[in-house]
């Protein structure tokens, strides 16, 4: 293909990416937009290849709450069914003259009171089997709440890089030439220092009749900054030493390539280093655009205003 002749052979190859070189074994992008690897693991039982702790810690908050409440509702339904099967007459305080639905409802609320160890005393177990079941449920309830408390603490205390990346990368005017630009910004009230970024270009090319993955290190105008308080635009100058040198808009449209971005910074609230990553396929690169500035001085000139809603805004330029 013609674009292969435009790849600068002097560009620095990156052999430490952790991705394989056999392009025929790869499907889709290397890294998803959210930073996770685009890999589906098979060959082992589902329960053996999943960490429930990592899954519960990493899942979105709304899914986590749905799982917690669903577990609470289902386990009480199971215990209420067992109480009902043993016999409502073994739950003292439930009128036997009530309908089956009302009696099951009373058994369900007794289960909820036992599971949470509240125990209002309106209903009490009678007989060995019912008392044993109530004692077992109380123990399971204590263990379940201990696990749930640990998961809540783990989610709140997990070091997280609260950084948002722009939806698109842009090829913009830069000094006397062009530059590849990707923007990020902190979006919560965090204090991030000693930020470090790395950018790698991955492309599937044909070499000696075999399709292989090639990775190139992309030099950045600034790869480290002391404090990440405003937006940070990562700029790769497209010079003669860049693998993107002489790439045109049509080359980006017709080439299978991906830009991998890795960022780590120190969060003094967590007192820990946090890391995040993302990627941009070539069809997510806007050729001939430049990001709009995200910050400005306040009306009274007393502080700087960072407009987070401008993270993805850009203007078009002729380059």
PDB file of C-alpha atoms in Angstrom:
ATOM      1  CA  UNK A   1       0.000   0.000   0.000  1.00  0.00           C
ATOM      2  CA  UNK A   2       1.172   3.518  -0.796  1.00  0.00           C
ATOM      3  CA  UNK A   3       0.986   4.801   2.766  1.00  0.00           C
ATOM      4  CA  UNK A   4       3.652   2.290   3.887  1.00  0.00           C
ATOM      5  CA  UNK A   5       6.244   4.266   1.961  1.00  0.00           C
ATOM      6  CA  UNK A   6       5.418   7.262   4.141  1.00  0.00           C
ATOM      7  CA  UNK A   7       6.355   5.564   7.403  1.00  0.00           C
ATOM      8  CA  UNK A   8       9.652   6.953   8.603  1.00  0.00           C
ATOM      9  CA  UNK A   9      12.034   4.016   8.975  1.00  0.00           C
ATOM     10  CA  UNK A  10      13.975   6.028  11.547  1.00  0.00           C
ATOM     11  CA  UNK A  11      10.949   6.185  13.863  1.00  0.00           C
ATOM     12  CA  UNK A  12      11.634   4.544  17.199  1.00  0.00           C
ATOM     13  CA  UNK A  13      10.015   1.134  17.502  1.00  0.00           C
ATOM     14  CA  UNK A  14       8.390   0.366  20.857  1.00  0.00           C
ATOM     15  CA  UNK A  15       8.867  -3.289  21.840  1.00  0.00           C
ATOM     16  CA  UNK A  16       7.563  -2.931  25.409  1.00  0.00           C
ATOM     17  CA  UNK A  17       3.859  -2.512  24.720  1.00  0.00           C
ATOM     18  CA  UNK A  18       2.786  -5.984  25.873  1.00  0.00           C
ATOM     19  CA  UNK A  19       0.843  -6.521  22.642  1.00  0.00           C
ATOM     20  CA  UNK A  20       1.630  -9.289  20.193  1.00  0.00           C
ATOM     21  CA  UNK A  21       3.110  -8.716  16.737  1.00  0.00           C
ATOM     22  CA  UNK A  22       0.966 -11.215  14.794  1.00  0.00           C
ATOM     23  CA  UNK A  23      -1.725  -8.992  13.310  1.00  0.00           C
ATOM     24  CA  UNK A  24      -3.718 -11.956  11.976  1.00  0.00           C
ATOM     25  CA  UNK A  25      -4.440 -13.029  15.569  1.00  0.00           C
ATOM     26  CA  UNK A  26      -5.898  -9.664  16.579  1.00  0.00           C
ATOM     27  CA  UNK A  27      -9.470  -8.457  16.220  1.00  0.00           C
ATOM     28  CA  UNK A  28     -10.576  -4.875  16.656  1.00  0.00           C
ATOM     29  CA  UNK A  29      -8.681  -2.281  18.625  1.00  0.00           C
ATOM     30  CA  UNK A  30      -5.922  -2.958  21.149  1.00  0.00           C
ATOM     31  CA  UNK A  31      -7.411  -0.904  24.006  1.00  0.00           C
ATOM     32  CA  UNK A  32     -11.036   0.130  24.535  1.00  0.00           C
ATOM     33  CA  UNK A  33     -11.935   3.782  25.065  1.00  0.00           C
ATOM     34  CA  UNK A  34     -12.394   3.191  28.789  1.00  0.00           C
ATOM     35  CA  UNK A  35      -8.831   1.891  29.061  1.00  0.00           C
ATOM     36  CA  UNK A  36      -9.589  -1.821  29.388  1.00  0.00           C
ATOM     37  CA  UNK A  37      -7.865  -4.337  27.156  1.00  0.00           C
ATOM     38  CA  UNK A  38      -9.982  -5.445  24.197  1.00  0.00           C
ATOM     39  CA  UNK A  39      -9.546  -9.107  25.097  1.00  0.00           C
ATOM     40  CA  UNK A  40     -12.122 -11.827  25.791  1.00  0.00           C
ATOM     41  CA  UNK A  41     -10.711 -14.730  27.814  1.00  0.00           C
ATOM     42  CA  UNK A  42     -11.837 -18.283  27.104  1.00  0.00           C
ATOM     43  CA  UNK A  43     -10.675 -21.829  27.794  1.00  0.00           C
ATOM     44  CA  UNK A  44     -11.546 -21.969  31.507  1.00  0.00           C
ATOM     45  CA  UNK A  45     -14.795 -22.128  33.419  1.00  0.00           C
ATOM     46  CA  UNK A  46     -16.377 -18.728  33.906  1.00  0.00           C
ATOM     47  CA  UNK A  47     -16.048 -18.917  37.705  1.00  0.00           C
ATOM     48  CA  UNK A  48     -12.324 -19.643  37.406  1.00  0.00           C
ATOM     49  CA  UNK A  49     -11.496 -16.718  35.122  1.00  0.00           C
ATOM     50  CA  UNK A  50     -13.345 -13.977  36.939  1.00  0.00           C
ATOM     51  CA  UNK A  51     -12.487 -12.233  40.199  1.00  0.00           C
ATOM     52  CA  UNK A  52     -15.734 -11.367  41.921  1.00  0.00           C
ATOM     53  CA  UNK A  53     -13.947  -8.814  44.112  1.00  0.00           C
ATOM     54  CA  UNK A  54     -12.459  -6.972  41.118  1.00  0.00           C
ATOM     55  CA  UNK A  55     -15.782  -7.188  39.300  1.00  0.00           C
ATOM     56  CA  UNK A  56     -17.727  -5.667  42.208  1.00  0.00           C
ATOM     57  CA  UNK A  57     -15.106  -2.969  42.777  1.00  0.00           C
ATOM     58  CA  UNK A  58     -14.863  -1.926  39.120  1.00  0.00           C
ATOM     59  CA  UNK A  59     -18.510  -2.090  38.027  1.00  0.00           C
ATOM     60  CA  UNK A  60     -20.481   1.166  37.651  1.00  0.00           C
ATOM     61  CA  UNK A  61     -22.168   2.460  40.793  1.00  0.00           C
ATOM     62  CA  UNK A  62     -25.701   1.862  39.518  1.00  0.00           C
ATOM     63  CA  UNK A  63     -24.912  -1.772  38.679  1.00  0.00           C
ATOM     64  CA  UNK A  64     -23.293  -2.245  42.083  1.00  0.00           C
ATOM     65  CA  UNK A  65     -26.403  -0.940  43.864  1.00  0.00           C
ATOM     66  CA  UNK A  66     -28.662  -3.119  41.681  1.00  0.00           C
ATOM     67  CA  UNK A  67     -26.618  -6.202  42.616  1.00  0.00           C
ATOM     68  CA  UNK A  68     -26.718  -5.362  46.344  1.00  0.00           C
ATOM     69  CA  UNK A  69     -30.464  -4.704  46.441  1.00  0.00           C
ATOM     70  CA  UNK A  70     -31.257  -7.665  44.187  1.00  0.00           C
ATOM     71  CA  UNK A  71     -29.293  -9.977  46.483  1.00  0.00           C
ATOM     72  CA  UNK A  72     -31.154  -8.575  49.500  1.00  0.00           C
ATOM     73  CA  UNK A  73     -34.571  -9.057  47.896  1.00  0.00           C
ATOM     74  CA  UNK A  74     -33.841 -12.525  46.496  1.00  0.00           C
ATOM     75  CA  UNK A  75     -32.280 -14.027  49.611  1.00  0.00           C
ATOM     76  CA  UNK A  76     -35.202 -12.845  51.741  1.00  0.00           C
ATOM     77  CA  UNK A  77     -37.598 -14.323  49.200  1.00  0.00           C
ATOM     78  CA  UNK A  78     -35.758 -17.664  49.455  1.00  0.00           C
ATOM     79  CA  UNK A  79     -35.880 -17.735  53.250  1.00  0.00           C
ATOM     80  CA  UNK A  80     -39.529 -16.615  53.289  1.00  0.00           C
ATOM     81  CA  UNK A  81     -40.358 -19.504  50.952  1.00  0.00           C
ATOM     82  CA  UNK A  82     -38.634 -21.959  53.289  1.00  0.00           C
ATOM     83  CA  UNK A  83     -40.501 -20.549  56.313  1.00  0.00           C
ATOM     84  CA  UNK A  84     -43.733 -20.852  54.356  1.00  0.00           C
ATOM     85  CA  UNK A  85     -42.902 -24.445  53.370  1.00  0.00           C
ATOM     86  CA  UNK A  86     -42.141 -25.456  56.979  1.00  0.00           C
ATOM     87  CA  UNK A  87     -45.476 -24.020  58.063  1.00  0.00           C
ATOM     88  CA  UNK A  88     -46.735 -20.588  59.012  1.00  0.00           C
ATOM     89  CA  UNK A  89     -48.008 -22.066  62.281  1.00  0.00           C
ATOM     90  CA  UNK A  90     -44.326 -22.211  63.350  1.00  0.00           C
ATOM     91  CA  UNK A  91     -44.092 -18.436  63.160  1.00  0.00           C
ATOM     92  CA  UNK A  92     -45.889 -17.154  66.227  1.00  0.00           C
ATOM     93  CA  UNK A  93     -47.608 -13.824  65.613  1.00  0.00           C
ATOM     94  CA  UNK A  94     -48.969 -14.460  62.101  1.00  0.00           C
ATOM     95  CA  UNK A  95     -52.755 -14.951  62.143  1.00  0.00           C
ATOM     96  CA  UNK A  96     -53.626 -18.255  60.494  1.00  0.00           C
ATOM     97  CA  UNK A  97     -56.890 -16.787  59.248  1.00  0.00           C
ATOM     98  CA  UNK A  98     -55.120 -14.445  56.845  1.00  0.00           C
ATOM     99  CA  UNK A  99     -54.846 -15.274  53.134  1.00  0.00           C
ATOM    100  CA  UNK A 100     -51.807 -17.127  51.776  1.00  0.00           C
ATOM    101  CA  UNK A 101     -50.457 -13.927  50.188  1.00  0.00           C
ATOM    102  CA  UNK A 102     -50.699 -12.031  53.457  1.00  0.00           C
ATOM    103  CA  UNK A 103     -49.047 -14.874  55.381  1.00  0.00           C
ATOM    104  CA  UNK A 104     -46.234 -15.108  52.836  1.00  0.00           C
ATOM    105  CA  UNK A 105     -45.774 -11.351  53.078  1.00  0.00           C
ATOM    106  CA  UNK A 106     -45.519 -11.596  56.858  1.00  0.00           C
ATOM    107  CA  UNK A 107     -42.971 -14.404  56.476  1.00  0.00           C
ATOM    108  CA  UNK A 108     -40.974 -12.237  54.051  1.00  0.00           C
ATOM    109  CA  UNK A 109     -40.835  -9.297  56.465  1.00  0.00           C
ATOM    110  CA  UNK A 110     -39.895 -11.655  59.314  1.00  0.00           C
ATOM    111  CA  UNK A 111     -37.052 -12.906  57.100  1.00  0.00           C
ATOM    112  CA  UNK A 112     -35.903  -9.316  56.437  1.00  0.00           C
ATOM    113  CA  UNK A 113     -35.946  -8.546  60.174  1.00  0.00           C
ATOM    114  CA  UNK A 114     -33.962 -11.704  60.924  1.00  0.00           C
ATOM    115  CA  UNK A 115     -31.469 -11.155  58.065  1.00  0.00           C
ATOM    116  CA  UNK A 116     -30.728  -7.621  59.265  1.00  0.00           C
ATOM    117  CA  UNK A 117     -30.802  -8.778  62.950  1.00  0.00           C
ATOM    118  CA  UNK A 118     -33.389  -6.045  63.697  1.00  0.00           C
ATOM    119  CA  UNK A 119     -35.877  -8.402  65.334  1.00  0.00           C
ATOM    120  CA  UNK A 120     -38.912  -6.280  66.213  1.00  0.00           C
ATOM    121  CA  UNK A 121     -40.447  -9.129  68.210  1.00  0.00           C
ATOM    122  CA  UNK A 122     -43.878  -9.087  66.551  1.00  0.00           C
ATOM    123  CA  UNK A 123     -43.199 -12.528  65.040  1.00  0.00           C
ATOM    124  CA  UNK A 124     -41.043 -15.233  66.612  1.00  0.00           C
ATOM    125  CA  UNK A 125     -40.001 -18.742  65.514  1.00  0.00           C
ATOM    126  CA  UNK A 126     -41.574 -21.774  67.175  1.00  0.00           C
ATOM    127  CA  UNK A 127     -40.050 -25.242  66.932  1.00  0.00           C
ATOM    128  CA  UNK A 128     -36.578 -26.600  66.188  1.00  0.00           C
ATOM    129  CA  UNK A 129     -36.551 -26.324  62.382  1.00  0.00           C
ATOM    130  CA  UNK A 130     -37.843 -22.754  62.284  1.00  0.00           C
ATOM    131  CA  UNK A 131     -35.473 -21.630  65.056  1.00  0.00           C
ATOM    132  CA  UNK A 132     -32.522 -23.314  63.300  1.00  0.00           C
ATOM    133  CA  UNK A 133     -33.442 -21.607  60.024  1.00  0.00           C
ATOM    134  CA  UNK A 134     -33.763 -18.225  61.743  1.00  0.00           C
ATOM    135  CA  UNK A 135     -30.373 -18.658  63.433  1.00  0.00           C
ATOM    136  CA  UNK A 136     -28.770 -19.648  60.115  1.00  0.00           C
ATOM    137  CA  UNK A 137     -30.299 -16.671  58.356  1.00  0.00           C
ATOM    138  CA  UNK A 138     -29.074 -14.287  61.053  1.00  0.00           C
ATOM    139  CA  UNK A 139     -25.517 -15.632  60.615  1.00  0.00           C
ATOM    140  CA  UNK A 140     -25.710 -15.284  56.818  1.00  0.00           C
ATOM    141  CA  UNK A 141     -27.046 -11.771  57.279  1.00  0.00           C
ATOM    142  CA  UNK A 142     -24.112 -10.759  59.489  1.00  0.00           C
ATOM    143  CA  UNK A 143     -21.598 -12.184  57.004  1.00  0.00           C
ATOM    144  CA  UNK A 144     -23.364 -10.580  54.046  1.00  0.00           C
ATOM    145  CA  UNK A 145     -23.370  -7.135  55.617  1.00  0.00           C
ATOM    146  CA  UNK A 146     -19.690  -7.525  56.520  1.00  0.00           C
ATOM    147  CA  UNK A 147     -18.895  -8.349  52.878  1.00  0.00           C
ATOM    148  CA  UNK A 148     -21.063  -5.495  51.604  1.00  0.00           C
ATOM    149  CA  UNK A 149     -19.353  -3.064  53.995  1.00  0.00           C
ATOM    150  CA  UNK A 150     -15.946  -4.208  52.742  1.00  0.00           C
ATOM    151  CA  UNK A 151     -17.027  -3.729  49.134  1.00  0.00           C
ATOM    152  CA  UNK A 152     -18.367  -0.245  49.854  1.00  0.00           C
ATOM    153  CA  UNK A 153     -15.098   0.686  51.557  1.00  0.00           C
ATOM    154  CA  UNK A 154     -13.081  -0.807  48.705  1.00  0.00           C
ATOM    155  CA  UNK A 155     -15.009   1.201  46.125  1.00  0.00           C
ATOM    156  CA  UNK A 156     -14.644   4.472  48.048  1.00  0.00           C
ATOM    157  CA  UNK A 157     -10.974   3.973  48.916  1.00  0.00           C
ATOM    158  CA  UNK A 158      -9.812   2.626  45.548  1.00  0.00           C
ATOM    159  CA  UNK A 159      -7.188   4.952  44.033  1.00  0.00           C
ATOM    160  CA  UNK A 160      -8.755   6.254  40.830  1.00  0.00           C
ATOM    161  CA  UNK A 161      -7.428   8.661  38.245  1.00  0.00           C
ATOM    162  CA  UNK A 162     -10.318  11.093  37.842  1.00  0.00           C
ATOM    163  CA  UNK A 163      -9.234  12.165  34.369  1.00  0.00           C
ATOM    164  CA  UNK A 164     -11.363  12.544  31.262  1.00  0.00           C
ATOM    165  CA  UNK A 165      -9.927  12.337  27.763  1.00  0.00           C
ATOM    166  CA  UNK A 166     -11.277  14.103  24.698  1.00  0.00           C
ATOM    167  CA  UNK A 167     -13.469  11.943  22.465  1.00  0.00           C
ATOM    168  CA  UNK A 168     -11.210  12.615  19.508  1.00  0.00           C
ATOM    169  CA  UNK A 169      -7.588  13.260  18.757  1.00  0.00           C
ATOM    170  CA  UNK A 170      -6.817  16.064  16.300  1.00  0.00           C
ATOM    171  CA  UNK A 171      -4.151  16.872  13.736  1.00  0.00           C
ATOM    172  CA  UNK A 172      -3.662  20.595  14.267  1.00  0.00           C
ATOM    173  CA  UNK A 173      -1.263  23.337  13.195  1.00  0.00           C
ATOM    174  CA  UNK A 174       1.796  23.254  15.446  1.00  0.00           C
ATOM    175  CA  UNK A 175       4.655  25.747  15.154  1.00  0.00           C
ATOM    176  CA  UNK A 176       5.873  25.528  11.555  1.00  0.00           C
ATOM    177  CA  UNK A 177       4.146  22.233  10.858  1.00  0.00           C
ATOM    178  CA  UNK A 178       1.537  19.931  12.331  1.00  0.00           C
ATOM    179  CA  UNK A 179       1.017  18.062  15.557  1.00  0.00           C
ATOM    180  CA  UNK A 180      -1.074  15.186  16.873  1.00  0.00           C
ATOM    181  CA  UNK A 181      -2.993  16.437  19.906  1.00  0.00           C
ATOM    182  CA  UNK A 182      -5.006  14.681  22.611  1.00  0.00           C
ATOM    183  CA  UNK A 183      -6.539  16.551  25.532  1.00  0.00           C
ATOM    184  CA  UNK A 184      -7.335  15.490  29.083  1.00  0.00           C
ATOM    185  CA  UNK A 185      -8.521  17.211  32.232  1.00  0.00           C
ATOM    186  CA  UNK A 186      -9.158  16.360  35.908  1.00  0.00           C
ATOM    187  CA  UNK A 187     -12.890  16.580  36.560  1.00  0.00           C
ATOM    188  CA  UNK A 188     -13.129  16.204  40.352  1.00  0.00           C
ATOM    189  CA  UNK A 189     -11.742  18.184  43.277  1.00  0.00           C
ATOM    190  CA  UNK A 190      -8.459  16.280  43.323  1.00  0.00           C
ATOM    191  CA  UNK A 191      -4.873  17.472  43.602  1.00  0.00           C
ATOM    192  CA  UNK A 192      -2.754  15.750  40.970  1.00  0.00           C
ATOM    193  CA  UNK A 193       0.997  16.257  40.802  1.00  0.00           C
ATOM    194  CA  UNK A 194       3.962  14.770  38.929  1.00  0.00           C
ATOM    195  CA  UNK A 195       1.878  13.717  35.944  1.00  0.00           C
ATOM    196  CA  UNK A 196       3.596  11.600  33.305  1.00  0.00           C
ATOM    197  CA  UNK A 197       2.241  10.624  29.884  1.00  0.00           C
ATOM    198  CA  UNK A 198       3.324   8.221  27.162  1.00  0.00           C
ATOM    199  CA  UNK A 199       1.925   7.859  23.659  1.00  0.00           C
ATOM    200  CA  UNK A 200       2.399   4.863  21.369  1.00  0.00           C
ATOM    201  CA  UNK A 201       1.287   4.348  17.791  1.00  0.00           C
ATOM    202  CA  UNK A 202       0.211   0.856  16.728  1.00  0.00           C
ATOM    203  CA  UNK A 203      -0.348  -0.103  13.087  1.00  0.00           C
ATOM    204  CA  UNK A 204      -1.009  -3.337  11.223  1.00  0.00           C
ATOM    205  CA  UNK A 205       1.253  -3.461   8.185  1.00  0.00           C
ATOM    206  CA  UNK A 206       2.347  -6.103   5.707  1.00  0.00           C
ATOM    207  CA  UNK A 207       5.970  -7.114   5.997  1.00  0.00           C
ATOM    208  CA  UNK A 208       7.485  -9.788   3.725  1.00  0.00           C
ATOM    209  CA  UNK A 209       4.003 -10.967   2.854  1.00  0.00           C
ATOM    210  CA  UNK A 210       2.989 -11.337   6.506  1.00  0.00           C
ATOM    211  CA  UNK A 211       0.677  -8.948   8.332  1.00  0.00           C
ATOM    212  CA  UNK A 212       2.337  -7.775  11.548  1.00  0.00           C
ATOM    213  CA  UNK A 213       1.674  -5.247  14.302  1.00  0.00           C
ATOM    214  CA  UNK A 214       4.244  -2.477  14.572  1.00  0.00           C
ATOM    215  CA  UNK A 215       4.421  -0.104  17.520  1.00  0.00           C
ATOM    216  CA  UNK A 216       6.203   3.250  17.524  1.00  0.00           C
ATOM    217  CA  UNK A 217       6.980   5.586  20.397  1.00  0.00           C
ATOM    218  CA  UNK A 218       5.559   9.045  19.792  1.00  0.00           C
ATOM    219  CA  UNK A 219       7.684  11.837  21.224  1.00  0.00           C
ATOM    220  CA  UNK A 220       5.723  14.423  23.181  1.00  0.00           C
ATOM    221  CA  UNK A 221       6.286  18.137  23.482  1.00  0.00           C
ATOM    222  CA  UNK A 222       5.866  17.649  27.241  1.00  0.00           C
ATOM    223  CA  UNK A 223       5.812  14.156  28.722  1.00  0.00           C
ATOM    224  CA  UNK A 224       5.779  15.295  32.371  1.00  0.00           C
ATOM    225  CA  UNK A 225       4.282  18.231  34.231  1.00  0.00           C
ATOM    226  CA  UNK A 226       4.554  19.203  37.884  1.00  0.00           C
ATOM    227  CA  UNK A 227       0.844  19.804  38.513  1.00  0.00           C
ATOM    228  CA  UNK A 228      -2.254  18.727  36.607  1.00  0.00           C
ATOM    229  CA  UNK A 229      -4.789  21.373  37.616  1.00  0.00           C
ATOM    230  CA  UNK A 230      -6.106  22.560  34.252  1.00  0.00           C
ATOM    231  CA  UNK A 231      -6.472  20.779  30.940  1.00  0.00           C
ATOM    232  CA  UNK A 232      -3.374  19.107  29.494  1.00  0.00           C
ATOM    233  CA  UNK A 233      -3.010  18.757  25.747  1.00  0.00           C
ATOM    234  CA  UNK A 234      -0.564  16.040  24.781  1.00  0.00           C
ATOM    235  CA  UNK A 235       1.233  17.179  21.635  1.00  0.00           C
ATOM    236  CA  UNK A 236       3.236  14.929  19.355  1.00  0.00           C
ATOM    237  CA  UNK A 237       5.113  17.131  16.867  1.00  0.00           C
ATOM    238  CA  UNK A 238       4.892  15.518  13.424  1.00  0.00           C
ATOM    239  CA  UNK A 239       8.490  16.056  12.318  1.00  0.00           C
ATOM    240  CA  UNK A 240      10.787  14.087  10.045  1.00  0.00           C
ATOM    241  CA  UNK A 241      11.408  11.675  12.935  1.00  0.00           C
ATOM    242  CA  UNK A 242       7.710  10.919  13.408  1.00  0.00           C
ATOM    243  CA  UNK A 243       6.127   7.749  11.969  1.00  0.00           C
ATOM    244  CA  UNK A 244       3.217  10.003  10.946  1.00  0.00           C
ATOM    245  CA  UNK A 245       5.410  12.252   8.824  1.00  0.00           C
ATOM    246  CA  UNK A 246       3.788  13.029   5.454  1.00  0.00           C
ATOM    247  CA  UNK A 247       0.549  11.289   6.463  1.00  0.00           C
ATOM    248  CA  UNK A 248      -2.432  12.909   4.770  1.00  0.00           C
ATOM    249  CA  UNK A 249      -6.094  13.004   5.676  1.00  0.00           C
ATOM    250  CA  UNK A 250      -6.709  10.133   3.246  1.00  0.00           C
ATOM    251  CA  UNK A 251      -3.971   8.065   4.911  1.00  0.00           C
ATOM    252  CA  UNK A 252      -5.709   8.386   8.282  1.00  0.00           C
ATOM    253  CA  UNK A 253      -9.002   7.382   6.686  1.00  0.00           C
ATOM    254  CA  UNK A 254      -7.570   4.322   4.920  1.00  0.00           C
ATOM    255  CA  UNK A 255      -5.035   3.060   7.464  1.00  0.00           C
ATOM    256  CA  UNK A 256      -5.667   0.613  10.297  1.00  0.00           C
ATOM    257  CA  UNK A 257      -3.915   2.372  13.162  1.00  0.00           C
ATOM    258  CA  UNK A 258      -4.423   3.114  16.832  1.00  0.00           C
ATOM    259  CA  UNK A 259      -2.884   5.635  19.232  1.00  0.00           C
ATOM    260  CA  UNK A 260      -2.403   4.314  22.766  1.00  0.00           C
ATOM    261  CA  UNK A 261      -2.213   6.823  25.618  1.00  0.00           C
ATOM    262  CA  UNK A 262      -0.890   5.983  29.085  1.00  0.00           C
ATOM    263  CA  UNK A 263      -1.015   8.480  31.966  1.00  0.00           C
ATOM    264  CA  UNK A 264       0.030   8.197  35.589  1.00  0.00           C
ATOM    265  CA  UNK A 265       0.041  10.865  38.261  1.00  0.00           C
ATOM    266  CA  UNK A 266       0.260  11.238  42.026  1.00  0.00           C
ATOM    267  CA  UNK A 267      -2.963  11.955  43.923  1.00  0.00           C
ATOM    268  CA  UNK A 268      -2.154  13.447  47.325  1.00  0.00           C
ATOM    269  CA  UNK A 269      -5.644  12.616  48.655  1.00  0.00           C
ATOM    270  CA  UNK A 270      -5.080   8.895  48.047  1.00  0.00           C
ATOM    271  CA  UNK A 271      -1.363   9.409  48.767  1.00  0.00           C
ATOM    272  CA  UNK A 272      -0.779   7.037  45.888  1.00  0.00           C
ATOM    273  CA  UNK A 273       0.076   6.960  42.209  1.00  0.00           C
ATOM    274  CA  UNK A 274      -2.982   6.544  39.989  1.00  0.00           C
ATOM    275  CA  UNK A 275      -2.936   5.481  36.354  1.00  0.00           C
ATOM    276  CA  UNK A 276      -5.310   5.447  33.419  1.00  0.00           C
ATOM    277  CA  UNK A 277      -5.176   4.816  29.688  1.00  0.00           C
ATOM    278  CA  UNK A 278      -7.228   5.122  26.542  1.00  0.00           C
ATOM    279  CA  UNK A 279      -6.826   4.801  22.796  1.00  0.00           C
ATOM    280  CA  UNK A 280      -7.837   6.456  19.544  1.00  0.00           C
ATOM    281  CA  UNK A 281      -8.248   4.581  16.292  1.00  0.00           C
ATOM    282  CA  UNK A 282      -7.406   6.500  13.139  1.00  0.00           C
ATOM    283  CA  UNK A 283     -11.103   7.030  12.392  1.00  0.00           C
ATOM    284  CA  UNK A 284     -11.296   8.919  15.721  1.00  0.00           C
ATOM    285  CA  UNK A 285      -8.599  11.363  14.595  1.00  0.00           C
ATOM    286  CA  UNK A 286      -9.932  14.678  13.232  1.00  0.00           C
ATOM    287  CA  UNK A 287      -7.590  16.013  10.564  1.00  0.00           C
ATOM    288  CA  UNK A 288      -7.320  19.788  10.389  1.00  0.00           C
ATOM    289  CA  UNK A 289      -8.810  20.722  13.761  1.00  0.00           C
ATOM    290  CA  UNK A 290      -7.629  22.491  16.899  1.00  0.00           C
ATOM    291  CA  UNK A 291      -9.004  22.270  20.432  1.00  0.00           C
ATOM    292  CA  UNK A 292     -10.847  25.257  21.864  1.00  0.00           C
ATOM    293  CA  UNK A 293      -9.319  26.640  25.060  1.00  0.00           C
ATOM    294  CA  UNK A 294     -11.006  25.272  28.186  1.00  0.00           C
ATOM    295  CA  UNK A 295     -10.018  27.903  30.734  1.00  0.00           C
ATOM    296  CA  UNK A 296     -10.297  31.659  31.171  1.00  0.00           C
ATOM    297  CA  UNK A 297     -10.070  34.255  33.907  1.00  0.00           C
ATOM    298  CA  UNK A 298     -13.142  34.986  36.013  1.00  0.00           C
ATOM    299  CA  UNK A 299     -15.133  38.190  35.628  1.00  0.00           C
ATOM    300  CA  UNK A 300     -13.546  39.715  38.731  1.00  0.00           C
ATOM    301  CA  UNK A 301     -10.081  38.516  37.663  1.00  0.00           C
ATOM    302  CA  UNK A 302      -9.690  36.631  40.961  1.00  0.00           C
ATOM    303  CA  UNK A 303      -9.509  33.015  39.719  1.00  0.00           C
ATOM    304  CA  UNK A 304      -9.289  30.789  36.665  1.00  0.00           C
ATOM    305  CA  UNK A 305     -12.450  29.137  35.311  1.00  0.00           C
ATOM    306  CA  UNK A 306     -12.068  25.639  33.824  1.00  0.00           C
ATOM    307  CA  UNK A 307     -14.997  24.788  31.531  1.00  0.00           C
ATOM    308  CA  UNK A 308     -15.205  20.989  31.569  1.00  0.00           C
ATOM    309  CA  UNK A 309     -17.932  20.989  28.939  1.00  0.00           C
ATOM    310  CA  UNK A 310     -15.396  22.302  26.400  1.00  0.00           C
ATOM    311  CA  UNK A 311     -13.176  19.216  26.642  1.00  0.00           C
ATOM    312  CA  UNK A 312     -14.334  17.888  23.264  1.00  0.00           C
ATOM    313  CA  UNK A 313     -14.808  21.182  21.433  1.00  0.00           C
ATOM    314  CA  UNK A 314     -12.578  22.047  18.488  1.00  0.00           C
ATOM    315  CA  UNK A 315     -12.445  24.352  15.488  1.00  0.00           C
ATOM    316  CA  UNK A 316     -11.430  23.391  11.961  1.00  0.00           C
ATOM    317  CA  UNK A 317      -8.315  24.755  10.275  1.00  0.00           C
ATOM    318  CA  UNK A 318      -6.755  24.377   6.858  1.00  0.00           C
ATOM    319  CA  UNK A 319      -3.390  22.632   7.138  1.00  0.00           C
TER     320      UNK A 319
END
